[in-house]
Structures are given as C-alpha cells and as structure tokens.
Coordinates of N, CA and C in Angstrom, one line a residue:
X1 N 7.8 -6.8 4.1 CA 8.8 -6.1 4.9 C 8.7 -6.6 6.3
X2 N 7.5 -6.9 6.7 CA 7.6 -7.3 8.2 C 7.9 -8.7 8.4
X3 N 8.0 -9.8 6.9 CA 8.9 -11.0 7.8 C 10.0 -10.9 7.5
X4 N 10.6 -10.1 6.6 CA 12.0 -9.9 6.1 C 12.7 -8.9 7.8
X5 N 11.5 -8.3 8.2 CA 11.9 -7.8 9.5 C 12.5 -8.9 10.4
X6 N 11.1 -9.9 10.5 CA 11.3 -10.8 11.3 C 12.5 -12.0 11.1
X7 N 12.9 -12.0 9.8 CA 14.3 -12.5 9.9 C 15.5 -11.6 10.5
X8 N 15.5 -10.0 10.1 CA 16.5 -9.7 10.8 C 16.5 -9.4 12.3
X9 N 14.9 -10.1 13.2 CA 15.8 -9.8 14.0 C 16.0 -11.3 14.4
X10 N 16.0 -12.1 13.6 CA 16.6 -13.3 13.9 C 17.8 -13.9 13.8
X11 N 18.3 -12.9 12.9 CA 20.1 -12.8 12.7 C 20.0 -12.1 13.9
X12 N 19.4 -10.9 14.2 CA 20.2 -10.3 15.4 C 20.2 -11.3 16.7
X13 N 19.4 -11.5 17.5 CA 19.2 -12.4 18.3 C 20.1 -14.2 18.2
X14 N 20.0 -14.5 17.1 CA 21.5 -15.1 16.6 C 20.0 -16.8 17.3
X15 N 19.1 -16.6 16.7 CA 18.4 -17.7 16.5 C 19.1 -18.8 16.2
X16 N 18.4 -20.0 16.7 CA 18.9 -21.3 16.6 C 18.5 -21.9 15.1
X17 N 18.7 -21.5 14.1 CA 18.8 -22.3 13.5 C 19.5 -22.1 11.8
X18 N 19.3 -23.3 11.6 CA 20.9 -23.5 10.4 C 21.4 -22.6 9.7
X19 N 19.8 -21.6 9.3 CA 20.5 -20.6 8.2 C 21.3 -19.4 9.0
X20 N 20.4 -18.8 9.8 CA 20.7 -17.8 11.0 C 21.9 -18.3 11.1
X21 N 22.4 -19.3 12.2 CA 24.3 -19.8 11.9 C 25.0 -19.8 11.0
X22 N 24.3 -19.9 9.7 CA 25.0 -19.8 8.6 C 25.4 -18.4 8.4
X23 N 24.4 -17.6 8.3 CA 24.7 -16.2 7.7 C 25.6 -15.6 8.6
X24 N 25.6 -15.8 10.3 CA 26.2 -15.3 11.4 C 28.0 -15.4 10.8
X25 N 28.2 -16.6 10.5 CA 29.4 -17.7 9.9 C 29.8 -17.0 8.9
X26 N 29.2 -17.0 8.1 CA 29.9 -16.5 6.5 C 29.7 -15.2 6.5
X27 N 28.7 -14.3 6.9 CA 28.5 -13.1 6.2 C 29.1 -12.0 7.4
X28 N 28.8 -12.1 8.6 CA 28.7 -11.4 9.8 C 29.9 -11.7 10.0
X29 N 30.6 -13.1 10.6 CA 32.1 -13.3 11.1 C 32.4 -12.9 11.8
X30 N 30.9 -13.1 13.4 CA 30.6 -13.0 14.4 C 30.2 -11.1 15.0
X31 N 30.7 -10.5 14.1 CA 30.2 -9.2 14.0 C 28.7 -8.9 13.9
X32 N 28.1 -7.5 14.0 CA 26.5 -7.5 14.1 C 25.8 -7.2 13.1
X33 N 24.9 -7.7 13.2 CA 24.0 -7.2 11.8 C 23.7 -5.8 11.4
X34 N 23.5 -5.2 12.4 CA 23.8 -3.8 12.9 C 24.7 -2.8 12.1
X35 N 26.0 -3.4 12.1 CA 27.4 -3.0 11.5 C 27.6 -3.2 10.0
X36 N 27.1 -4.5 9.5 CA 27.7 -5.2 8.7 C 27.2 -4.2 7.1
X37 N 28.2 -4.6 6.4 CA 27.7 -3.9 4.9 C 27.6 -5.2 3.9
X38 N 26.3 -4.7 3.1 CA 26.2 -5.7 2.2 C 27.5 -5.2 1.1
X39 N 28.2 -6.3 0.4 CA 28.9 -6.2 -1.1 C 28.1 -6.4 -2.0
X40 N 28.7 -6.2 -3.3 CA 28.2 -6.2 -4.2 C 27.7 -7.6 -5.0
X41 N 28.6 -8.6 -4.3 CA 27.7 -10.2 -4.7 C 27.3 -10.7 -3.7
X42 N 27.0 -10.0 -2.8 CA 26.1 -10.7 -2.4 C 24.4 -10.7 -2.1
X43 N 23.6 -11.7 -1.6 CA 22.1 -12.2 -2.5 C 21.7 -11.3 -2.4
X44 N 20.3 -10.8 -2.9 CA 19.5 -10.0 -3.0 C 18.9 -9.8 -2.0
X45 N 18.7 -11.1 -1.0 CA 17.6 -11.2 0.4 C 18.5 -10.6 1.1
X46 N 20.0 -10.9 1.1 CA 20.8 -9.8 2.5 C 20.7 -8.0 2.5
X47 N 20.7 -8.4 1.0 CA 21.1 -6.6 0.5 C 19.7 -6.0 1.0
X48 N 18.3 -6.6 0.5 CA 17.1 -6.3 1.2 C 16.7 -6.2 2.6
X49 N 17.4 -7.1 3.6 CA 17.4 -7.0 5.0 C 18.7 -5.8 5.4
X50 N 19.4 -5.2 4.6 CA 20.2 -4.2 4.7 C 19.6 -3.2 4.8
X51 N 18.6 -2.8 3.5 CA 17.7 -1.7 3.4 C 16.9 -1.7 4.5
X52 N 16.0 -2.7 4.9 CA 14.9 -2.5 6.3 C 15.9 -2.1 7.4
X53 N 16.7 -2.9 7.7 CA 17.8 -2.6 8.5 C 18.0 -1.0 9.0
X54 N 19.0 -0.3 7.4 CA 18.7 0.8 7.4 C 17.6 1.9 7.6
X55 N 16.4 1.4 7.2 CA 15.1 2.2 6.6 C 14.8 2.5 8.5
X56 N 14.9 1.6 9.4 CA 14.9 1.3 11.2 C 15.7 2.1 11.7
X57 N 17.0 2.3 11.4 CA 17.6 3.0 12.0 C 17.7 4.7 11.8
X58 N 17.1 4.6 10.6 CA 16.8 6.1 10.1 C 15.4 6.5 10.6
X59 N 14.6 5.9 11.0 CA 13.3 5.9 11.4 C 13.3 5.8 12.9
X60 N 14.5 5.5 13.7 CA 14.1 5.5 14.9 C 15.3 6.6 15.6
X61 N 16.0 6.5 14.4 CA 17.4 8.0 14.6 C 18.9 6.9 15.4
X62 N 18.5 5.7 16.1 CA 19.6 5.4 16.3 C 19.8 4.0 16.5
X63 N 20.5 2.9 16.6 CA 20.4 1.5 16.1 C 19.9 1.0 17.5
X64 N 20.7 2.1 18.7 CA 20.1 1.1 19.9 C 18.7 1.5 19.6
X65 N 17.7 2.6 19.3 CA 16.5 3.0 19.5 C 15.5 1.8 18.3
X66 N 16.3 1.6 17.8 CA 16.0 0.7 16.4 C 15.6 -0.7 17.4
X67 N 16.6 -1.6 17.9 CA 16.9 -2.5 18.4 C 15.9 -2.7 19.5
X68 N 15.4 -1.9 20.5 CA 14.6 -1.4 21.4 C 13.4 -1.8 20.9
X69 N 12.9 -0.9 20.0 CA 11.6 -0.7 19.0 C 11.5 -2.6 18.4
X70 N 12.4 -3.0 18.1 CA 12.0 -4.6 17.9 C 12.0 -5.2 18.9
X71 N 12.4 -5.0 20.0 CA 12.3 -6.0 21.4 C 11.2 -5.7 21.7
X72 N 10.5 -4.5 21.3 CA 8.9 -4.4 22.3 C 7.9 -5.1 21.2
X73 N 8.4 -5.6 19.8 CA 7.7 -5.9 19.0 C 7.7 -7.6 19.1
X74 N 8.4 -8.0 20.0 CA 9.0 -9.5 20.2 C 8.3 -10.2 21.3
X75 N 8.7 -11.5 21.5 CA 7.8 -11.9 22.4 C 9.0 -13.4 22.5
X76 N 8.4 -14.3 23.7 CA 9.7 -15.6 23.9 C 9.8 -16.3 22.9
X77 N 9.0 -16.3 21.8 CA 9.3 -17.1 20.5 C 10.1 -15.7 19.4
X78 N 10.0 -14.9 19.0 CA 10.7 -14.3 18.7 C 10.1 -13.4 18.0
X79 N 10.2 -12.2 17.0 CA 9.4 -11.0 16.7 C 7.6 -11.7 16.4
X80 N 6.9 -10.6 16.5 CA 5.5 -11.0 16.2 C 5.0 -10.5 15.5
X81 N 4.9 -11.1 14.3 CA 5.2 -10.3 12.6 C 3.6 -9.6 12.7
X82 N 3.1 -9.7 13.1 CA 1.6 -8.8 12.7 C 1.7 -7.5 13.5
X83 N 3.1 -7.0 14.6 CA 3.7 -5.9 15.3 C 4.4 -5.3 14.0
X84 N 5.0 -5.7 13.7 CA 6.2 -5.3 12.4 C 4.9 -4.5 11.2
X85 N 3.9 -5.6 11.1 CA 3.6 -5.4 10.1 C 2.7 -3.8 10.0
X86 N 2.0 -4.0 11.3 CA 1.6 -2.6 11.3 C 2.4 -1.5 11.9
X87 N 3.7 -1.7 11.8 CA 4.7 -0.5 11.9 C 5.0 -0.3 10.1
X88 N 5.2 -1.0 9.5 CA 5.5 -1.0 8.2 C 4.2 -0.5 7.4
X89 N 3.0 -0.9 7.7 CA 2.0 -0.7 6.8 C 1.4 0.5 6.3
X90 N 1.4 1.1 5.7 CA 0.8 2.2 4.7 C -0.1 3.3 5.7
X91 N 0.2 4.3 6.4 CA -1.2 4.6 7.0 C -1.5 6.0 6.0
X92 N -2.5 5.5 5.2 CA -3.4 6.7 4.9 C -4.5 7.8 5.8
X93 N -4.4 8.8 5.5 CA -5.8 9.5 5.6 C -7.1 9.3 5.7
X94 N -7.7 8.9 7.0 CA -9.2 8.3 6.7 C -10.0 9.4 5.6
X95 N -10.5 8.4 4.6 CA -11.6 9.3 4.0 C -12.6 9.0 4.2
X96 N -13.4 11.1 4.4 CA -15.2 10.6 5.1 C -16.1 10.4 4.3
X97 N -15.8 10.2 3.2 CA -16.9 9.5 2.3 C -17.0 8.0 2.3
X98 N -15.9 7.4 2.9 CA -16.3 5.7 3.0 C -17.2 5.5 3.5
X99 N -17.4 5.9 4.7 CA -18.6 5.1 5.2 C -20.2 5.8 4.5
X100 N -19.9 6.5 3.9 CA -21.3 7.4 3.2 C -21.2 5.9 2.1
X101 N -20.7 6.1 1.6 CA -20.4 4.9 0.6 C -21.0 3.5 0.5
X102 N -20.0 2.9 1.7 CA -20.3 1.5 1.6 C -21.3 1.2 3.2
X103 N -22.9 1.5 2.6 CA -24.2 0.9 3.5 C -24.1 -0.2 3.2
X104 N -24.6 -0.9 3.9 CA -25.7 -2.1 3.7 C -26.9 -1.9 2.8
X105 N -27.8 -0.6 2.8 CA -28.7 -0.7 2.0 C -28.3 -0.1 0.8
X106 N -27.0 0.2 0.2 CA -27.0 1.2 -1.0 C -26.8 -0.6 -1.6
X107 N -27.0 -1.2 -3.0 CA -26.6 -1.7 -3.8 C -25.0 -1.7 -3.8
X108 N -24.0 -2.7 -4.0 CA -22.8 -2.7 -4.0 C -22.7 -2.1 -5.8
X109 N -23.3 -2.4 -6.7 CA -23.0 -1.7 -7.6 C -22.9 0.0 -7.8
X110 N -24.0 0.2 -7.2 CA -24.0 2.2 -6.9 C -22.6 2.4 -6.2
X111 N -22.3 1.8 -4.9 CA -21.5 2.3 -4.3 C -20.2 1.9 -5.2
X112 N -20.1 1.3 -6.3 CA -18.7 0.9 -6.4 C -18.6 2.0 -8.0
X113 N -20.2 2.9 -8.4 CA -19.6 3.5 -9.2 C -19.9 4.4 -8.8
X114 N -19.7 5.0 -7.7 CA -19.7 5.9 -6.7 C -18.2 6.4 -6.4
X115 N -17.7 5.1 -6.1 CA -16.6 5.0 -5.9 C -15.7 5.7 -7.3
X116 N -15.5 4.7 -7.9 CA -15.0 5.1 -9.1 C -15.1 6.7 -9.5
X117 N -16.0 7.1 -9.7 CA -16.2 8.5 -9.7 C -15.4 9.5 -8.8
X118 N -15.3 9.2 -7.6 CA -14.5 9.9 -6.5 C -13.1 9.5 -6.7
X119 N -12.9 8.4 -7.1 CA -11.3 8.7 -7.6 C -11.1 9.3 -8.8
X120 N -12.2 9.7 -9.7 CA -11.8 10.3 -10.8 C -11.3 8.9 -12.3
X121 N -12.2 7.9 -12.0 CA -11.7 6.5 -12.7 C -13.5 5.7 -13.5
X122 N -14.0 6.9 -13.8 CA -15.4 6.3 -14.4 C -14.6 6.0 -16.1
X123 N -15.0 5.1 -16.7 CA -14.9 5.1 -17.7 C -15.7 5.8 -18.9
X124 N -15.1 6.8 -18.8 CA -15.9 7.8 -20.0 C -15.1 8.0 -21.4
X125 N -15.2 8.7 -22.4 CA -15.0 8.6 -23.1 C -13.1 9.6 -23.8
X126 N -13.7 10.4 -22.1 CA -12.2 11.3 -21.9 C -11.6 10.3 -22.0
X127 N -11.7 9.5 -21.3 CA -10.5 8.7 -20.3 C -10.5 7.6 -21.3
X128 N -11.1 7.0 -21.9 CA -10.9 6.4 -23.3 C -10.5 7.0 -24.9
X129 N -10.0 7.7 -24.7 CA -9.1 8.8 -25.8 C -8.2 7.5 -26.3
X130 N -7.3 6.6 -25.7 CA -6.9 5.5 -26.4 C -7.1 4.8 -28.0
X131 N -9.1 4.8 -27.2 CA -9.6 3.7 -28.3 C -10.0 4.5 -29.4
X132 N -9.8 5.9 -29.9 CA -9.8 6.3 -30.6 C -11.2 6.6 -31.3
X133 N -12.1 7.2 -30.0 CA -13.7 7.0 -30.7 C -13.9 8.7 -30.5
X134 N -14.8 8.9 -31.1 CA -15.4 10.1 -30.7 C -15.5 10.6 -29.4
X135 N -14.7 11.2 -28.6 CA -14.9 11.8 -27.5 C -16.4 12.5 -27.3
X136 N -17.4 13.0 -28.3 CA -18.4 13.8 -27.8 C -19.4 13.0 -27.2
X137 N -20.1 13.6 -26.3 CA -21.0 13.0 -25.4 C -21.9 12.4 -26.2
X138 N -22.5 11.2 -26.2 CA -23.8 10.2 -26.6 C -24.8 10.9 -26.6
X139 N -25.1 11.7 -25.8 CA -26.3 12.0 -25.2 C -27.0 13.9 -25.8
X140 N -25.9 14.0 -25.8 CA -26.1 15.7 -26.1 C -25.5 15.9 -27.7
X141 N -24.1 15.4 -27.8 CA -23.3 15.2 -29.2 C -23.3 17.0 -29.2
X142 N -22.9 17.3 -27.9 CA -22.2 18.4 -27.8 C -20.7 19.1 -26.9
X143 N -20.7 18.5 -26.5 CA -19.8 18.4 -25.5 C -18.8 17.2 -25.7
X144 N -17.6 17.8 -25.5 CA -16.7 16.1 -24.5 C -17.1 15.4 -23.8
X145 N -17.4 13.9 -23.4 CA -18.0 13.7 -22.0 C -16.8 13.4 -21.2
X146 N -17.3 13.8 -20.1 CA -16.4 13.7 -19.1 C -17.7 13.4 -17.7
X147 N -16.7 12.7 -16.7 CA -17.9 12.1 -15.6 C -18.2 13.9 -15.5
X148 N -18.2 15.3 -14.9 CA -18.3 16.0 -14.4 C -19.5 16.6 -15.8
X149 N -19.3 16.4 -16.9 CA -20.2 16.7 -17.9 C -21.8 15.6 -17.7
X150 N -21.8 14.1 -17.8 CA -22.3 13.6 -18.1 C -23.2 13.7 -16.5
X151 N -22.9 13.9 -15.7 CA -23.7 14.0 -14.2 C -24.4 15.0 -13.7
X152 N -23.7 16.5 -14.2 CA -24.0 17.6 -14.1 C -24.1 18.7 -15.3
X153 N -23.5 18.4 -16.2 CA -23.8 19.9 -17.3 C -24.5 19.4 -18.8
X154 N -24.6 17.7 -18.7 CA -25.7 17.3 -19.9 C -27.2 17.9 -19.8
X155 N -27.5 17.9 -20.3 CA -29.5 18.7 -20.7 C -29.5 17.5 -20.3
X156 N -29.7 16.6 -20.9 CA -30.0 15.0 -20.8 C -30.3 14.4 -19.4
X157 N -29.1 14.7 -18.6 CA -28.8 14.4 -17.1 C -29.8 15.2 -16.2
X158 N -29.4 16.6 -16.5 CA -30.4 17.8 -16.1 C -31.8 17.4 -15.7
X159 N -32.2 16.9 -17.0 CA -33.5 16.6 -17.0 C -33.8 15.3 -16.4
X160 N -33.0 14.2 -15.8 CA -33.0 12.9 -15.1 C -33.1 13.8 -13.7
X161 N -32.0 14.6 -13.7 CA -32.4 15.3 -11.9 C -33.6 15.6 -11.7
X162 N -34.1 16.5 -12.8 CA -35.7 16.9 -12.3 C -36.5 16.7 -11.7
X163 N -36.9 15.7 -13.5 CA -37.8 14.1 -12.9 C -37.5 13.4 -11.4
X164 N -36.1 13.6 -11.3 CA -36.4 13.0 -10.3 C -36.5 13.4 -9.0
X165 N -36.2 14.6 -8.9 CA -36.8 15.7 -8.3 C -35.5 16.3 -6.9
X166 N -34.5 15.8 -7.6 CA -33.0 16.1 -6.7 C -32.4 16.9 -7.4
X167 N -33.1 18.1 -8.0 CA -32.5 19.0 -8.8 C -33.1 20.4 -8.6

C-alpha cells in the first residue's frame, strides 16, 4: 500500500515520467486524481490506487487534509515510502509477555512453545480432531488433552511440577 501510495502521489504531483504522462493523458484528461472515478474496465492497479486514494481521504476527513498528510510524507525526490509505510502499517497492542518470552538465556525452542501456547496453537490432540485419533490424553487416558489439561490438570504433569518443585 505504501508504494501504490507512492505512485499516487506521483500522478498527483504529475511526475516526469512516461507512465505518470500517460495515465494524466488517457485516464485523468488533465483533471485530478483527486476527482477522478475509476470505470469498470479499467486496470486493476488504477481501481487499487482509487481505493488508497479513497481509504486517505476518509482517514484524513478531507482531500486537501489527505494531500497535506502526503506532502509532509515527501521530500525533493518525491514521497518517502518508508513514511507511507508506517502510516499504513498494522499497529497492534504491545504485548507484555514478549519480552518475558524472547531472553537471550531462555532456549529459542522453550520460548517458541511458549509462544505457541499463548496463542492457543500447541498442537494437541483437541486441535488435531482432523486426523481422527483418539482425543484422550496419552498420559492419563482420562481426559481430552487439551494444552490447559496436559500443563495443569494431568496427575502425570502434577507430579513433573512437584518434582520439580514449582508446584
């Protein structure tokens, strides 16, 4: 999204070069990119710089505010896609278990079934219902296993906590 940005504002700014003149020429017919509506044949790359286009102006409430917002993102060569890109980019919720997570001293394997577990993505035998095996736990052959079984409510497990004295 952020070079497809960086092309439009290269139609807007009416860049020097072939294609930018071309699209200005055939598609625009000296009108703004701003204005213009995509039809129905035409390419998929216009109709998609329509949508960003749009997605900008609804996001900034108004085209000059839109237009603004990419000139502070620009520079004398022309937008500076790694600006775009972190306006465009996904911002999630820090979560405060990453850095509990990923030490230097924990083993990358613990931490990655650490991981796994905290999204709810161990491969247990719940979550393998697919392959058509016995759901009950290995260990007990009493229960479903499920990560929240096999960590915490197995005898089996129970008795690993003990021993090992985190229980």
């Amino acid at each position: 999204m952020a070079l497809l940005a960086r092309v439009l504002w290269n139609i807007h700014r009416k860049a020097d070069t072939l294609w930018v003149q071309w699209v200005n020429s055939v598609y625009l017919r000296g009108g703004s990119v701003w204005e213009w509506q995509p039809k129905k044949g035409d390419s998929p790359l216009l109709r998609r710089l329509a949508d960003i286009r749009d997605r900008l102006i609804t996001a900034f409430g108004t085209t000059g505010a839109a237009v603004e917002s990419m000139a502070a993102w620009s520079n004398l060569k022309g937008l500076e896609t790694s600006k775009a890109y972190e306006y465009f980019r996904p911002k999630h919720t820090r979560q405060p278990w990453k850095a509990t997570i990923w030490r230097a001293f924990i083993p990358p394997k613990y931490s990655f079934i650490l991981w796994l577990g905290l999204r709810g993505r161990l491969a247990t035998r719940d979550r393998l219902a697919f392959l058509q095996e016995d759901p009950t736990c290995s260990l007990c052959i009493n229960t479903n296993e499920t990560a929240e079984h096999l960590f915490f409510e197995c005898p089996f497990s129970a008795c690993v906590w003990l021993i090992s004295g985190s229980g």
